[in-house]
Amino acid sequence: MNLKIALLAGDGIGPEVIREAVKVSESIAKKFNHKISWKEGLVGAAAIDKTGDPYPIETHDVCLDSDAVLFGAVGDPKFDNDPSAKVRPEEGLLRMRKKLGLYANIRPTYTFDSLMDKSPIKRSIIEGTDLVFVRELTGGIYFGKRGRKDNNNFAFDTCEYSKEEIIRLAKIGFELSLKRSKKLCCIDKANVLESSRLWRETVQSMEKEYPDVQVSYEFVDAVAMRLIQNPSSYDVLITGNLFGDILTDEASVISGSMGLMPSASVGLKTSIYEPIHGSYPQAKGKNIANPLATILSASMMFEGSFGLIEESELIKQVVSDSITKKIVTGDLSGNDKFYSTEEVGSWICKRIEKG
Ligand code: IPM
Ligand code: MN
């Protein structure tokens, strides 16, 4: 099969972790007789530095012209402490999601047996955790009306949702839950917010189309708590953009390191696969970042955009082996020897090719 993949490495550790995901994808291509053509695009601070725009039109064209996008990370500290910055790297990611119509962000959290004791949460609590967030990604407070008034002394951001936006997102959640344990949790703040009440009534009205799915409705504050107290009680969770942003970071530490969890953003045009961690600028260029989340994102890509399930499963299996055999970066090694970003990637490639 010919696979056309766009590569948007971005900022910070983005290029380093992307390099390993490319190596691993090439090993998969070699083993299964595929041919990958890669096309690079600028995004984030790297794109601002070169073009002034965090998501240049050339990059958008590269994405449109590809079957899938593999994405690193965006963000640079030089923008973080400057509220007056006219343009920010994150804007590139947001614009890309919007222009590609990627309204659903799929973020799994699962545990690895050999890492149970790395989690800040007790083994007895996290054992058996295997959940997936479906976060709405192109609406809500991220994209609602915002501005300043009163000589800049008053600011507002608005959470806006249409019924159509909720239906298309919830559909992905319902369908995913049919393939899993048929349990769906809708997260909102319907005791306070009007937009949440629309979420709840819309999802309720869809229940009859999915009689096999057992739906629960929970307030976001309660979920934040129960995610730590009893994460294995959840399976598929659907929620709006901001709640999903916050809860998926929270959920990601359950597995032991934020450097482990992948994600897929899907919708109308080319899907994007990216690690859920950020650009981790402190580690940039040091060859110490954990490449596993990006490698697992490539695994999601083989399945999600190309239907190549065997390829996808093999990557997951070998990543799991690397963790069991302790071929891991410093964030996962504890007091044991740790390996560089590159060494972890190369170990996985070798294992794929000879396995
Ligand atoms: C994420 C990130 C982004 C978001 C930022 C970088 C704009 O935190 O993908 O979760 O808030 O969506
Ligand atoms: Mn986030």
JSON list of N, CA and C in Angstrom, two decimals, residues 103-164:
[
{"chain": "A", "resi": 103, "resn": "TYR", "atom": "N", "xyz": [-13.23, 17.53, 14.48]},
{"chain": "A", "resi": 103, "resn": "TYR", "atom": "CA", "xyz": [-14.08, 17.87, 15.62]},
{"chain": "A", "resi": 103, "resn": "TYR", "atom": "C", "xyz": [-14.00, 16.88, 16.78]},
{"chain": "A", "resi": 104, "resn": "ALA", "atom": "N", "xyz": [-13.36, 15.75, 16.57]},
{"chain": "A", "resi": 104, "resn": "ALA", "atom": "CA", "xyz": [-13.29, 14.78, 17.68]},
{"chain": "A", "resi": 104, "resn": "ALA", "atom": "C", "xyz": [-11.85, 14.38, 17.97]},
{"chain": "A", "resi": 105, "resn": "ASN", "atom": "N", "xyz": [-11.50, 14.47, 19.22]},
{"chain": "A", "resi": 105, "resn": "ASN", "atom": "CA", "xyz": [-10.15, 14.10, 19.64]},
{"chain": "A", "resi": 105, "resn": "ASN", "atom": "C", "xyz": [-10.27, 12.85, 20.52]},
{"chain": "A", "resi": 106, "resn": "ILE", "atom": "N", "xyz": [-9.63, 11.80, 20.06]},
{"chain": "A", "resi": 106, "resn": "ILE", "atom": "CA", "xyz": [-9.75, 10.52, 20.74]},
{"chain": "A", "resi": 106, "resn": "ILE", "atom": "C", "xyz": [-8.49, 10.28, 21.57]},
{"chain": "A", "resi": 107, "resn": "ARG", "atom": "N", "xyz": [-8.66, 10.25, 22.88]},
{"chain": "A", "resi": 107, "resn": "ARG", "atom": "CA", "xyz": [-7.50, 10.14, 23.78]},
{"chain": "A", "resi": 107, "resn": "ARG", "atom": "C", "xyz": [-7.67, 8.98, 24.75]},
{"chain": "A", "resi": 108, "resn": "PRO", "atom": "N", "xyz": [-6.98, 7.90, 24.49]},
{"chain": "A", "resi": 108, "resn": "PRO", "atom": "CA", "xyz": [-7.08, 6.75, 25.39]},
{"chain": "A", "resi": 108, "resn": "PRO", "atom": "C", "xyz": [-6.18, 6.91, 26.63]},
{"chain": "A", "resi": 109, "resn": "THR", "atom": "N", "xyz": [-6.54, 6.24, 27.68]},
{"chain": "A", "resi": 109, "resn": "THR", "atom": "CA", "xyz": [-5.67, 6.08, 28.85]},
{"chain": "A", "resi": 109, "resn": "THR", "atom": "C", "xyz": [-5.73, 4.62, 29.25]},
{"chain": "A", "resi": 110, "resn": "TYR", "atom": "N", "xyz": [-4.59, 3.95, 29.25]},
{"chain": "A", "resi": 110, "resn": "TYR", "atom": "CA", "xyz": [-4.57, 2.57, 29.73]},
{"chain": "A", "resi": 110, "resn": "TYR", "atom": "C", "xyz": [-3.29, 2.36, 30.52]},
{"chain": "A", "resi": 111, "resn": "THR", "atom": "N", "xyz": [-3.25, 1.27, 31.24]},
{"chain": "A", "resi": 111, "resn": "THR", "atom": "CA", "xyz": [-2.07, 1.05, 32.08]},
{"chain": "A", "resi": 111, "resn": "THR", "atom": "C", "xyz": [-1.22, -0.06, 31.49]},
{"chain": "A", "resi": 112, "resn": "PHE", "atom": "N", "xyz": [0.06, -0.02, 31.79]},
{"chain": "A", "resi": 112, "resn": "PHE", "atom": "CA", "xyz": [0.98, -1.10, 31.42]},
{"chain": "A", "resi": 112, "resn": "PHE", "atom": "C", "xyz": [1.35, -1.80, 32.73]},
{"chain": "A", "resi": 113, "resn": "ASP", "atom": "N", "xyz": [1.26, -3.10, 32.70]},
{"chain": "A", "resi": 113, "resn": "ASP", "atom": "CA", "xyz": [1.48, -3.84, 33.93]},
{"chain": "A", "resi": 113, "resn": "ASP", "atom": "C", "xyz": [2.82, -3.49, 34.59]},
{"chain": "A", "resi": 114, "resn": "SER", "atom": "N", "xyz": [3.86, -3.39, 33.75]},
{"chain": "A", "resi": 114, "resn": "SER", "atom": "CA", "xyz": [5.18, -3.16, 34.34]},
{"chain": "A", "resi": 114, "resn": "SER", "atom": "C", "xyz": [5.37, -1.73, 34.83]},
{"chain": "A", "resi": 115, "resn": "LEU", "atom": "N", "xyz": [4.38, -0.87, 34.58]},
{"chain": "A", "resi": 115, "resn": "LEU", "atom": "CA", "xyz": [4.51, 0.53, 35.01]},
{"chain": "A", "resi": 115, "resn": "LEU", "atom": "C", "xyz": [3.59, 0.90, 36.15]},
{"chain": "A", "resi": 116, "resn": "MET", "atom": "N", "xyz": [2.81, -0.07, 36.60]},
{"chain": "A", "resi": 116, "resn": "MET", "atom": "CA", "xyz": [1.80, 0.22, 37.63]},
{"chain": "A", "resi": 116, "resn": "MET", "atom": "C", "xyz": [2.39, 1.02, 38.79]},
{"chain": "A", "resi": 117, "resn": "ASP", "atom": "N", "xyz": [3.60, 0.66, 39.17]},
{"chain": "A", "resi": 117, "resn": "ASP", "atom": "CA", "xyz": [4.14, 1.31, 40.36]},
{"chain": "A", "resi": 117, "resn": "ASP", "atom": "C", "xyz": [4.80, 2.66, 40.06]},
{"chain": "A", "resi": 118, "resn": "LYS", "atom": "N", "xyz": [4.79, 3.07, 38.78]},
{"chain": "A", "resi": 118, "resn": "LYS", "atom": "CA", "xyz": [5.29, 4.40, 38.40]},
{"chain": "A", "resi": 118, "resn": "LYS", "atom": "C", "xyz": [4.19, 5.45, 38.53]},
{"chain": "A", "resi": 119, "resn": "SER", "atom": "N", "xyz": [2.96, 4.99, 38.57]},
{"chain": "A", "resi": 119, "resn": "SER", "atom": "CA", "xyz": [1.85, 5.95, 38.61]},
{"chain": "A", "resi": 119, "resn": "SER", "atom": "C", "xyz": [1.80, 6.62, 39.97]},
{"chain": "A", "resi": 120, "resn": "PRO", "atom": "N", "xyz": [1.43, 7.90, 40.01]},
{"chain": "A", "resi": 120, "resn": "PRO", "atom": "CA", "xyz": [1.27, 8.54, 41.32]},
{"chain": "A", "resi": 120, "resn": "PRO", "atom": "C", "xyz": [0.08, 7.98, 42.08]},
{"chain": "A", "resi": 121, "resn": "ILE", "atom": "N", "xyz": [-0.73, 7.17, 41.42]},
{"chain": "A", "resi": 121, "resn": "ILE", "atom": "CA", "xyz": [-1.91, 6.59, 42.07]},
{"chain": "A", "resi": 121, "resn": "ILE", "atom": "C", "xyz": [-1.63, 5.10, 42.35]},
{"chain": "A", "resi": 122, "resn": "LYS", "atom": "N", "xyz": [-2.16, 4.65, 43.46]},
{"chain": "A", "resi": 122, "resn": "LYS", "atom": "CA", "xyz": [-1.90, 3.26, 43.90]},
{"chain": "A", "resi": 122, "resn": "LYS", "atom": "C", "xyz": [-2.32, 2.23, 42.86]},
{"chain": "A", "resi": 123, "resn": "ARG", "atom": "N", "xyz": [-1.52, 1.18, 42.76]},
{"chain": "A", "resi": 123, "resn": "ARG", "atom": "CA", "xyz": [-1.80, 0.07, 41.86]},
{"chain": "A", "resi": 123, "resn": "ARG", "atom": "C", "xyz": [-3.23, -0.47, 42.04]},
{"chain": "A", "resi": 124, "resn": "SER", "atom": "N", "xyz": [-3.66, -0.62, 43.29]},
{"chain": "A", "resi": 124, "resn": "SER", "atom": "CA", "xyz": [-4.97, -1.22, 43.53]},
{"chain": "A", "resi": 124, "resn": "SER", "atom": "C", "xyz": [-6.09, -0.37, 42.91]},
{"chain": "A", "resi": 125, "resn": "ILE", "atom": "N", "xyz": [-5.84, 0.93, 42.75]},
{"chain": "A", "resi": 125, "resn": "ILE", "atom": "CA", "xyz": [-6.87, 1.80, 42.19]},
{"chain": "A", "resi": 125, "resn": "ILE", "atom": "C", "xyz": [-6.82, 1.81, 40.66]},
{"chain": "A", "resi": 126, "resn": "ILE", "atom": "N", "xyz": [-5.62, 1.81, 40.10]},
{"chain": "A", "resi": 126, "resn": "ILE", "atom": "CA", "xyz": [-5.55, 1.97, 38.63]},
{"chain": "A", "resi": 126, "resn": "ILE", "atom": "C", "xyz": [-5.62, 0.67, 37.86]},
{"chain": "A", "resi": 127, "resn": "GLU", "atom": "N", "xyz": [-5.42, -0.45, 38.54]},
{"chain": "A", "resi": 127, "resn": "GLU", "atom": "CA", "xyz": [-5.45, -1.74, 37.86]},
{"chain": "A", "resi": 127, "resn": "GLU", "atom": "C", "xyz": [-6.71, -1.88, 37.02]},
{"chain": "A", "resi": 128, "resn": "GLY", "atom": "N", "xyz": [-6.55, -2.29, 35.78]},
{"chain": "A", "resi": 128, "resn": "GLY", "atom": "CA", "xyz": [-7.71, -2.51, 34.93]},
{"chain": "A", "resi": 128, "resn": "GLY", "atom": "C", "xyz": [-8.21, -1.26, 34.22]},
{"chain": "A", "resi": 129, "resn": "THR", "atom": "N", "xyz": [-7.53, -0.13, 34.40]},
{"chain": "A", "resi": 129, "resn": "THR", "atom": "CA", "xyz": [-7.99, 1.09, 33.73]},
{"chain": "A", "resi": 129, "resn": "THR", "atom": "C", "xyz": [-7.75, 1.00, 32.23]},
{"chain": "A", "resi": 130, "resn": "ASP", "atom": "N", "xyz": [-8.80, 1.24, 31.48]},
{"chain": "A", "resi": 130, "resn": "ASP", "atom": "CA", "xyz": [-8.73, 1.24, 30.02]},
{"chain": "A", "resi": 130, "resn": "ASP", "atom": "C", "xyz": [-9.90, 2.09, 29.54]},
{"chain": "A", "resi": 131, "resn": "LEU", "atom": "N", "xyz": [-9.64, 3.37, 29.39]},
{"chain": "A", "resi": 131, "resn": "LEU", "atom": "CA", "xyz": [-10.73, 4.27, 29.03]},
{"chain": "A", "resi": 131, "resn": "LEU", "atom": "C", "xyz": [-10.34, 5.14, 27.84]},
{"chain": "A", "resi": 132, "resn": "VAL", "atom": "N", "xyz": [-11.33, 5.73, 27.21]},
{"chain": "A", "resi": 132, "resn": "VAL", "atom": "CA", "xyz": [-11.07, 6.60, 26.06]},
{"chain": "A", "resi": 132, "resn": "VAL", "atom": "C", "xyz": [-11.92, 7.85, 26.17]},
{"chain": "A", "resi": 133, "resn": "PHE", "atom": "N", "xyz": [-11.25, 8.97, 26.11]},
{"chain": "A", "resi": 133, "resn": "PHE", "atom": "CA", "xyz": [-11.98, 10.23, 26.02]},
{"chain": "A", "resi": 133, "resn": "PHE", "atom": "C", "xyz": [-12.25, 10.56, 24.57]},
{"chain": "A", "resi": 134, "resn": "VAL", "atom": "N", "xyz": [-13.45, 11.04, 24.28]},
{"chain": "A", "resi": 134, "resn": "VAL", "atom": "CA", "xyz": [-13.74, 11.63, 22.98]},
{"chain": "A", "resi": 134, "resn": "VAL", "atom": "C", "xyz": [-14.06, 13.10, 23.28]},
{"chain": "A", "resi": 135, "resn": "ARG", "atom": "N", "xyz": [-13.07, 13.92, 23.02]},
{"chain": "A", "resi": 135, "resn": "ARG", "atom": "CA", "xyz": [-13.18, 15.35, 23.35]},
{"chain": "A", "resi": 135, "resn": "ARG", "atom": "C", "xyz": [-13.59, 16.14, 22.13]},
{"chain": "A", "resi": 136, "resn": "GLU", "atom": "N", "xyz": [-14.58, 17.00, 22.28]},
{"chain": "A", "resi": 136, "resn": "GLU", "atom": "CA", "xyz": [-14.98, 17.87, 21.16]},
{"chain": "A", "resi": 136, "resn": "GLU", "atom": "C", "xyz": [-13.81, 18.84, 20.93]},
{"chain": "A", "resi": 137, "resn": "LEU", "atom": "N", "xyz": [-13.48, 19.09, 19.67]},
{"chain": "A", "resi": 137, "resn": "LEU", "atom": "CA", "xyz": [-12.22, 19.80, 19.44]},
{"chain": "A", "resi": 137, "resn": "LEU", "atom": "C", "xyz": [-12.31, 21.09, 18.62]},
{"chain": "A", "resi": 138, "resn": "THR", "atom": "N", "xyz": [-13.45, 21.36, 18.02]},
{"chain": "A", "resi": 138, "resn": "THR", "atom": "CA", "xyz": [-13.48, 22.57, 17.19]},
{"chain": "A", "resi": 138, "resn": "THR", "atom": "C", "xyz": [-14.57, 23.55, 17.61]},
{"chain": "A", "resi": 139, "resn": "GLY", "atom": "N", "xyz": [-15.06, 23.39, 18.84]},
{"chain": "A", "resi": 139, "resn": "GLY", "atom": "CA", "xyz": [-16.11, 24.30, 19.29]},
{"chain": "A", "resi": 139, "resn": "GLY", "atom": "C", "xyz": [-15.91, 24.71, 20.73]},
{"chain": "A", "resi": 140, "resn": "GLY", "atom": "N", "xyz": [-17.03, 25.07, 21.38]},
{"chain": "A", "resi": 140, "resn": "GLY", "atom": "CA", "xyz": [-16.97, 25.43, 22.80]},
{"chain": "A", "resi": 140, "resn": "GLY", "atom": "C", "xyz": [-16.22, 26.73, 23.05]},
{"chain": "A", "resi": 141, "resn": "ILE", "atom": "N", "xyz": [-15.73, 26.87, 24.26]},
{"chain": "A", "resi": 141, "resn": "ILE", "atom": "CA", "xyz": [-15.11, 28.13, 24.68]},
{"chain": "A", "resi": 141, "resn": "ILE", "atom": "C", "xyz": [-13.82, 28.44, 23.91]},
{"chain": "A", "resi": 142, "resn": "TYR", "atom": "N", "xyz": [-13.24, 27.41, 23.31]},
{"chain": "A", "resi": 142, "resn": "TYR", "atom": "CA", "xyz": [-12.02, 27.64, 22.51]},
{"chain": "A", "resi": 142, "resn": "TYR", "atom": "C", "xyz": [-12.31, 28.50, 21.28]},
{"chain": "A", "resi": 143, "resn": "PHE", "atom": "N", "xyz": [-13.54, 28.38, 20.77]},
{"chain": "A", "resi": 143, "resn": "PHE", "atom": "CA", "xyz": [-13.82, 29.05, 19.50]},
{"chain": "A", "resi": 143, "resn": "PHE", "atom": "C", "xyz": [-15.00, 30.02, 19.59]},
{"chain": "A", "resi": 144, "resn": "GLY", "atom": "N", "xyz": [-15.58, 30.19, 20.78]},
{"chain": "A", "resi": 144, "resn": "GLY", "atom": "CA", "xyz": [-16.71, 31.11, 20.93]},
{"chain": "A", "resi": 144, "resn": "GLY", "atom": "C", "xyz": [-16.26, 32.57, 20.91]},
{"chain": "A", "resi": 145, "resn": "LYS", "atom": "N", "xyz": [-17.24, 33.46, 21.01]},
{"chain": "A", "resi": 145, "resn": "LYS", "atom": "CA", "xyz": [-16.89, 34.89, 20.97]},
{"chain": "A", "resi": 145, "resn": "LYS", "atom": "C", "xyz": [-16.01, 35.25, 22.14]},
{"chain": "A", "resi": 146, "resn": "ARG", "atom": "N", "xyz": [-14.97, 36.01, 21.89]},
{"chain": "A", "resi": 146, "resn": "ARG", "atom": "CA", "xyz": [-14.12, 36.46, 22.98]},
{"chain": "A", "resi": 146, "resn": "ARG", "atom": "C", "xyz": [-13.69, 37.89, 22.73]},
{"chain": "A", "resi": 147, "resn": "GLY", "atom": "N", "xyz": [-13.32, 38.57, 23.78]},
{"chain": "A", "resi": 147, "resn": "GLY", "atom": "CA", "xyz": [-12.85, 39.93, 23.57]},
{"chain": "A", "resi": 147, "resn": "GLY", "atom": "C", "xyz": [-12.59, 40.67, 24.86]},
{"chain": "A", "resi": 148, "resn": "ARG", "atom": "N", "xyz": [-12.37, 41.96, 24.69]},
{"chain": "A", "resi": 148, "resn": "ARG", "atom": "CA", "xyz": [-12.12, 42.86, 25.82]},
{"chain": "A", "resi": 148, "resn": "ARG", "atom": "C", "xyz": [-13.08, 44.04, 25.71]},
{"chain": "A", "resi": 149, "resn": "LYS", "atom": "N", "xyz": [-13.44, 44.60, 26.86]},
{"chain": "A", "resi": 149, "resn": "LYS", "atom": "CA", "xyz": [-14.25, 45.81, 26.87]},
{"chain": "A", "resi": 149, "resn": "LYS", "atom": "C", "xyz": [-13.67, 46.75, 27.93]},
{"chain": "A", "resi": 150, "resn": "ASP", "atom": "N", "xyz": [-14.37, 47.87, 28.12]},
{"chain": "A", "resi": 150, "resn": "ASP", "atom": "CA", "xyz": [-14.00, 48.79, 29.20]},
{"chain": "A", "resi": 150, "resn": "ASP", "atom": "C", "xyz": [-12.51, 49.08, 29.25]},
{"chain": "A", "resi": 151, "resn": "ASN", "atom": "N", "xyz": [-12.00, 49.59, 28.17]},
{"chain": "A", "resi": 151, "resn": "ASN", "atom": "CA", "xyz": [-10.57, 49.93, 28.15]},
{"chain": "A", "resi": 151, "resn": "ASN", "atom": "C", "xyz": [-9.68, 48.75, 28.49]},
{"chain": "A", "resi": 152, "resn": "ASN", "atom": "N", "xyz": [-10.07, 47.60, 28.02]},
{"chain": "A", "resi": 152, "resn": "ASN", "atom": "CA", "xyz": [-9.27, 46.41, 28.28]},
{"chain": "A", "resi": 152, "resn": "ASN", "atom": "C", "xyz": [-9.39, 45.86, 29.70]},
{"chain": "A", "resi": 153, "resn": "ASN", "atom": "N", "xyz": [-10.26, 46.45, 30.50]},
{"chain": "A", "resi": 153, "resn": "ASN", "atom": "CA", "xyz": [-10.34, 46.00, 31.90]},
{"chain": "A", "resi": 153, "resn": "ASN", "atom": "C", "xyz": [-11.38, 44.92, 32.12]},
{"chain": "A", "resi": 154, "resn": "PHE", "atom": "N", "xyz": [-11.99, 44.45, 31.05]},
{"chain": "A", "resi": 154, "resn": "PHE", "atom": "CA", "xyz": [-13.00, 43.41, 31.15]},
{"chain": "A", "resi": 154, "resn": "PHE", "atom": "C", "xyz": [-12.77, 42.44, 29.98]},
{"chain": "A", "resi": 155, "resn": "ALA", "atom": "N", "xyz": [-12.73, 41.16, 30.30]},
{"chain": "A", "resi": 155, "resn": "ALA", "atom": "CA", "xyz": [-12.47, 40.18, 29.23]},
{"chain": "A", "resi": 155, "resn": "ALA", "atom": "C", "xyz": [-13.53, 39.09, 29.27]},
{"chain": "A", "resi": 156, "resn": "PHE", "atom": "N", "xyz": [-13.85, 38.52, 28.12]},
{"chain": "A", "resi": 156, "resn": "PHE", "atom": "CA", "xyz": [-14.82, 37.42, 28.10]},
{"chain": "A", "resi": 156, "resn": "PHE", "atom": "C", "xyz": [-14.48, 36.39, 27.03]},
{"chain": "A", "resi": 157, "resn": "ASP", "atom": "N", "xyz": [-14.81, 35.14, 27.35]},
{"chain": "A", "resi": 157, "resn": "ASP", "atom": "CA", "xyz": [-14.74, 34.03, 26.40]},
{"chain": "A", "resi": 157, "resn": "ASP", "atom": "C", "xyz": [-16.09, 33.33, 26.51]},
{"chain": "A", "resi": 158, "resn": "THR", "atom": "N", "xyz": [-16.64, 32.90, 25.40]},
{"chain": "A", "resi": 158, "resn": "THR", "atom": "CA", "xyz": [-17.99, 32.34, 25.44]},
{"chain": "A", "resi": 158, "resn": "THR", "atom": "C", "xyz": [-18.00, 30.87, 25.05]},
{"chain": "A", "resi": 159, "resn": "CYS", "atom": "N", "xyz": [-18.71, 30.08, 25.81]},
{"chain": "A", "resi": 159, "resn": "CYS", "atom": "CA", "xyz": [-18.85, 28.67, 25.45]},
{"chain": "A", "resi": 159, "resn": "CYS", "atom": "C", "xyz": [-20.10, 28.49, 24.59]},
{"chain": "A", "resi": 160, "resn": "GLU", "atom": "N", "xyz": [-19.89, 28.19, 23.33]},
{"chain": "A", "resi": 160, "resn": "GLU", "atom": "CA", "xyz": [-21.02, 28.07, 22.41]},
{"chain": "A", "resi": 160, "resn": "GLU", "atom": "C", "xyz": [-21.04, 26.68, 21.80]},
{"chain": "A", "resi": 161, "resn": "TYR", "atom": "N", "xyz": [-22.21, 26.04, 21.78]},
{"chain": "A", "resi": 161, "resn": "TYR", "atom": "CA", "xyz": [-22.35, 24.75, 21.09]},
{"chain": "A", "resi": 161, "resn": "TYR", "atom": "C", "xyz": [-23.67, 24.67, 20.35]},
{"chain": "A", "resi": 162, "resn": "SER", "atom": "N", "xyz": [-23.63, 24.14, 19.15]},
{"chain": "A", "resi": 162, "resn": "SER", "atom": "CA", "xyz": [-24.87, 23.88, 18.44]},
{"chain": "A", "resi": 162, "resn": "SER", "atom": "C", "xyz": [-25.22, 22.41, 18.60]},
{"chain": "A", "resi": 163, "resn": "LYS", "atom": "N", "xyz": [-26.49, 22.12, 18.40]},
{"chain": "A", "resi": 163, "resn": "LYS", "atom": "CA", "xyz": [-26.96, 20.73, 18.50]},
{"chain": "A", "resi": 163, "resn": "LYS", "atom": "C", "xyz": [-26.19, 19.82, 17.52]},
{"chain": "A", "resi": 164, "resn": "GLU", "atom": "N", "xyz": [-25.95, 20.34, 16.32]},
{"chain": "A", "resi": 164, "resn": "GLU", "atom": "CA", "xyz": [-25.27, 19.53, 15.30]},
{"chain": "A", "resi": 164, "resn": "GLU", "atom": "C", "xyz": [-23.86, 19.15, 15.77]}
]
